[in-house]
GROMACS .gro file of C-alpha atoms in nm:
model
  227
    1ILE     CA    1   0.086  -3.241   6.192
    2ASP     CA    2  -0.091  -2.927   6.238
    3ALA     CA    3  -0.078  -2.739   5.903
    4THR     CA    4  -0.333  -2.462   5.998
    5GLY     CA    5  -0.232  -2.162   5.783
    6LYS     CA    6   0.032  -2.350   5.600
    7LEU     CA    7   0.061  -2.415   5.227
    8VAL     CA    8   0.034  -2.816   5.199
    9ALA     CA    9   0.224  -2.890   4.854
   10PRO     CA   10   0.374  -3.229   4.724
   11GLY     CA   11   0.737  -3.204   4.662
   12PHE     CA   12   0.858  -2.987   4.399
   13ILE     CA   13   1.039  -3.100   4.090
   14ASP     CA   14   1.332  -2.879   3.937
   15ILE     CA   15   1.362  -2.933   3.588
   16HIS     CA   16   1.696  -2.741   3.560
   17THR     CA   17   1.981  -2.825   3.784
   18HIS     CA   18   2.364  -2.900   3.703
   19TYR     CA   19   2.427  -3.175   3.966
   20ASP     CA   20   2.590  -3.416   3.712
   21ALA     CA   21   2.918  -3.391   3.918
   22GLN     CA   22   2.809  -3.298   4.266
   23VAL     CA   23   2.620  -3.651   4.287
   24PHE     CA   24   2.968  -3.815   4.364
   25TRP     CA   25   3.056  -3.606   4.665
   26ASP     CA   26   2.699  -3.487   4.792
   27GLY     CA   27   2.433  -3.748   4.752
   28ASN     CA   28   2.197  -3.516   4.922
   29LEU     CA   29   2.235  -3.289   4.628
   30SER     CA   30   2.193  -3.003   4.846
   31PRO     CA   31   2.047  -2.741   4.896
   32SER     CA   32   1.744  -2.864   4.672
   33PRO     CA   33   1.586  -3.099   4.950
   34LEU     CA   34   1.597  -2.771   5.195
   35HIS     CA   35   1.352  -2.595   4.945
   36GLY     CA   36   1.108  -2.891   4.930
   37ILE     CA   37   1.212  -3.019   4.614
   38THR     CA   38   1.201  -3.420   4.575
   39THR     CA   39   1.319  -3.449   4.211
   40VAL     CA   40   1.582  -3.301   4.018
   41ILE     CA   41   1.680  -3.319   3.632
   42GLY     CA   42   2.010  -3.250   3.540
   43GLY     CA   43   2.222  -3.270   3.220
   44ASN     CA   44   2.092  -2.921   3.104
   45CYS     CA   45   2.256  -2.674   2.835
   46GLY     CA   46   2.445  -2.967   2.698
   47PHE     CA   47   2.668  -2.978   2.999
   48THR     CA   48   2.710  -3.353   3.097
   49ILE     CA   49   3.013  -3.573   3.214
   50ALA     CA   50   2.883  -3.882   3.010
   51PRO     CA   51   2.942  -4.011   2.761
   52LEU     CA   52   3.306  -3.974   2.807
   53GLU     CA   53   3.681  -4.098   2.691
   54MET     CA   54   3.953  -4.022   2.987
   55GLU     CA   55   4.123  -3.800   2.752
   56HIS     CA   56   3.827  -3.549   2.757
   57GLY     CA   57   3.751  -3.550   3.109
   58GLU     CA   58   4.007  -3.282   3.208
   59TYR     CA   59   3.830  -3.050   2.916
   60LEU     CA   60   3.495  -3.133   3.057
   61MET     CA   61   3.586  -3.048   3.378
   62ARG     CA   62   3.729  -2.693   3.337
   63MET     CA   63   3.448  -2.622   3.112
   64LEU     CA   64   3.181  -2.710   3.403
   65ALA     CA   65   3.396  -2.504   3.636
   66ARG     CA   66   3.373  -2.178   3.405
   67VAL     CA   67   3.022  -2.190   3.268
   68GLU     CA   68   2.871  -2.301   3.596
   69GLY     CA   69   3.097  -2.196   3.840
   70MET     CA   70   3.172  -2.546   4.007
   71PRO     CA   71   3.501  -2.540   4.231
   72LEU     CA   72   3.797  -2.692   4.002
   73THR     CA   73   3.920  -2.873   4.328
   74SER     CA   74   3.555  -3.042   4.375
   75LEU     CA   75   3.563  -3.159   4.016
   76GLN     CA   76   3.937  -3.302   4.027
   77GLN     CA   77   3.907  -3.468   4.381
   78GLY     CA   78   3.544  -3.538   4.427
   79VAL     CA   79   3.464  -3.729   4.101
   80PRO     CA   80   3.596  -4.049   4.018
   81TRP     CA   81   3.716  -3.977   3.658
   82GLY     CA   82   3.786  -4.315   3.463
   83THR     CA   83   3.534  -4.530   3.632
   84TRP     CA   84   3.246  -4.489   3.332
   85ARG     CA   85   3.259  -4.445   2.956
   86THR     CA   86   2.891  -4.463   2.843
   87PHE     CA   87   2.620  -4.264   2.989
   88GLY     CA   88   2.465  -4.609   3.120
   89GLU     CA   89   2.801  -4.668   3.320
   90TRP     CA   90   2.771  -4.328   3.470
   91LEU     CA   91   2.412  -4.382   3.578
   92ASP     CA   92   2.537  -4.693   3.740
   93CYS     CA   93   2.767  -4.526   3.943
   94ILE     CA   94   2.537  -4.321   4.090
   95GLU     CA   95   2.228  -4.567   4.139
   96GLY     CA   96   2.122  -4.576   4.476
   97ASN     CA   97   2.333  -4.325   4.623
   98LEU     CA   98   2.089  -4.023   4.590
   99ALA     CA   99   1.886  -3.864   4.862
  100VAL     CA  100   1.593  -3.724   4.609
  101ASN     CA  101   1.459  -3.867   4.290
  102ALA     CA  102   1.715  -3.777   3.993
  103GLY     CA  103   1.687  -3.804   3.627
  104PHE     CA  104   1.942  -3.668   3.374
  105MET     CA  105   1.944  -3.533   3.001
  106VAL     CA  106   2.221  -3.609   2.763
  107GLY     CA  107   2.434  -3.306   2.693
  108HIS     CA  108   2.543  -3.185   2.335
  109SER     CA  109   2.899  -3.056   2.430
  110ALA     CA  110   2.994  -3.395   2.589
  111LEU     CA  111   2.868  -3.564   2.265
  112ARG     CA  112   3.057  -3.332   2.063
  113ARG     CA  113   3.406  -3.343   2.226
  114LEU     CA  114   3.362  -3.727   2.233
  115ALA     CA  115   3.288  -3.766   1.882
  116MET     CA  116   3.507  -3.474   1.736
  117GLY     CA  117   3.774  -3.436   1.995
  118GLU     CA  118   3.971  -3.104   1.936
  119ARG     CA  119   3.763  -3.035   1.617
  120ALA     CA  120   3.444  -2.984   1.814
  121ILE     CA  121   3.565  -2.619   1.871
  122GLY     CA  122   3.554  -2.393   1.558
  123ASN     CA  123   3.419  -2.655   1.312
  124HIS     CA  124   3.097  -2.815   1.184
  125ALA     CA  125   3.049  -3.179   1.228
  126ASP     CA  126   3.121  -3.386   0.913
  127ASP     CA  127   2.901  -3.674   0.821
  128VAL     CA  128   3.108  -3.916   1.013
  129GLU     CA  129   3.122  -3.726   1.324
  130LEU     CA  130   2.719  -3.665   1.304
  131ALA     CA  131   2.670  -4.005   1.260
  132THR     CA  132   2.894  -4.094   1.569
  133MET     CA  133   2.694  -3.821   1.795
  134THR     CA  134   2.349  -3.952   1.687
  135ARG     CA  135   2.463  -4.307   1.794
  136LEU     CA  136   2.618  -4.201   2.126
  137LEU     CA  137   2.282  -4.012   2.196
  138ALA     CA  138   2.073  -4.320   2.107
  139GLU     CA  139   2.291  -4.544   2.290
  140SER     CA  140   2.266  -4.286   2.613
  141LEU     CA  141   1.860  -4.255   2.574
  142GLU     CA  142   1.853  -4.636   2.560
  143ALA     CA  143   2.058  -4.639   2.900
  144GLY     CA  144   1.807  -4.408   3.072
  145GLY     CA  145   1.867  -4.066   2.938
  146LEU     CA  146   1.578  -3.843   2.943
  147GLY     CA  147   1.650  -3.641   2.650
  148PHE     CA  148   1.887  -3.410   2.469
  149THR     CA  149   2.009  -3.065   2.585
  150SER     CA  150   2.231  -2.820   2.411
  151SER     CA  151   2.320  -2.448   2.402
  152TRP     CA  152   2.412  -2.150   2.180
  153ALA     CA  153   2.425  -1.917   2.449
  154THR     CA  154   2.695  -1.663   2.405
  155SER     CA  155   2.772  -1.650   2.761
  156HIS     CA  156   2.886  -2.032   2.744
  157ASN     CA  157   3.238  -2.017   2.703
  158ASP     CA  158   3.492  -2.322   2.812
  159ALA     CA  159   3.814  -2.277   3.016
  160GLN     CA  160   3.994  -2.116   2.745
  161GLY     CA  161   3.746  -1.853   2.668
  162ASP     CA  162   3.615  -2.029   2.364
  163PRO     CA  163   3.243  -2.089   2.292
  164VAL     CA  164   3.161  -2.423   2.430
  165PRO     CA  165   3.134  -2.722   2.165
  166SER     CA  166   2.736  -2.721   2.116
  167ARG     CA  167   2.785  -2.333   2.017
  168HIS     CA  168   2.974  -2.463   1.699
  169ALA     CA  169   2.685  -2.685   1.567
  170SER     CA  170   2.507  -2.634   1.257
  171ARG     CA  171   2.126  -2.601   1.269
  172ASP     CA  172   2.122  -2.922   1.055
  173GLU     CA  173   2.309  -3.076   1.326
  174MET     CA  174   2.051  -2.959   1.606
  175ILE     CA  175   1.782  -3.093   1.392
  176ALA     CA  176   1.946  -3.430   1.340
  177LEU     CA  177   2.018  -3.470   1.720
  178ALA     CA  178   1.685  -3.396   1.844
  179SER     CA  179   1.511  -3.641   1.566
  180VAL     CA  180   1.699  -3.921   1.775
  181CYS     CA  181   1.468  -3.845   2.061
  182ARG     CA  182   1.156  -3.934   1.846
  183ASN     CA  183   1.270  -4.309   1.885
  184TYR     CA  184   1.228  -4.284   2.267
  185ASP     CA  185   0.912  -4.231   2.434
  186GLY     CA  186   0.902  -3.982   2.752
  187THR     CA  187   1.201  -3.815   2.638
  188ASN     CA  188   1.235  -3.415   2.622
  189LEU     CA  189   1.444  -3.148   2.467
  190GLU     CA  190   1.618  -2.830   2.639
  191PHE     CA  191   1.794  -2.561   2.430
  192ILE     CA  192   1.914  -2.215   2.492
  193PRO     CA  193   1.906  -2.070   2.162
  194THR     CA  194   2.049  -1.717   2.256
  195VAL     CA  195   2.073  -1.476   2.555
  196GLY     CA  196   1.842  -1.174   2.559
  197ARG     CA  197   1.583  -1.121   2.298
  198PHE     CA  198   1.446  -1.398   2.082
  199GLU     CA  199   1.431  -1.341   1.708
  200GLN     CA  200   1.253  -1.509   1.433
  201GLN     CA  201   1.522  -1.752   1.403
  202HIS     CA  202   1.527  -1.876   1.740
  203VAL     CA  203   1.174  -1.907   1.749
  204GLU     CA  204   1.211  -2.132   1.416
  205ILE     CA  205   1.479  -2.344   1.560
  206LEU     CA  206   1.310  -2.420   1.883
  207THR     CA  207   0.982  -2.502   1.656
  208ASP     CA  208   1.201  -2.720   1.413
  209MET     CA  209   1.368  -2.925   1.711
  210SER     CA  210   1.046  -3.004   1.885
  211LEU     CA  211   0.863  -3.109   1.552
  212ALA     CA  212   1.182  -3.326   1.443
  213ALA     CA  213   1.173  -3.502   1.781
  214ASN     CA  214   0.795  -3.499   1.831
  215ARG     CA  215   0.873  -3.406   2.189
  216PRO     CA  216   0.809  -3.104   2.404
  217ILE     CA  217   1.125  -2.858   2.420
  218ASN     CA  218   1.209  -2.661   2.711
  219TRP     CA  219   1.377  -2.316   2.622
  220ASN     CA  220   1.577  -2.085   2.823
  221LEU     CA  221   1.666  -1.811   2.934
  222ILE     CA  222   1.332  -1.609   3.030
  223ALA     CA  223   1.454  -1.258   3.150
  224VAL     CA  224   1.245  -0.956   3.267
  225ASN     CA  225   1.367  -0.658   3.024
  226LEU     CA  226   1.256  -0.304   3.174
  227SER     CA  227   1.374  -0.101   2.868
   0.00000   0.00000   0.00000
């Protein structure tokens, strides 16, 4: 291969993707490989489709269609809903079927919907619900999840126009779930505390989550403000 005048680089790692459903109908995870990406990380912003109970599948697919612009028809027809419940079972469904290396975080909105049902919208978690979420997260990390993700972004609304489940979480809930990662080496955090300018409260929640987990935290979004 004549690389004269070319920039030679190893495969790139894309740490923020939303391939969690696309893995079932597009094992190539296009268009990532076309851009030299050889490893992708999914499950960002609290949006995953595992762990899952069948009665929550409709809500999650319509949420994904709204917040990430995924075609609802593809989600309905291209995903074998009902073939998994746990995060580990979902990973087993896609094992060996992807063209690039892939790892997936565990999403807060899925945890909340499973633990709280319809109470996930508009309510803080009670002690029992929070204990259920921490257990589900621990089980998911044990099965191969790479960490915990969530979002308080005001742009993240579900199909009914309500804030997604993670936006109803208290600060204490965020810290408790982040702290689960402390027990699992190699895990990470990803969180969108707001859209737009960060205030002191956003810096503090990011710091406290990272300290509770003893893990790095990837924050979003960084935007250029020309005003």
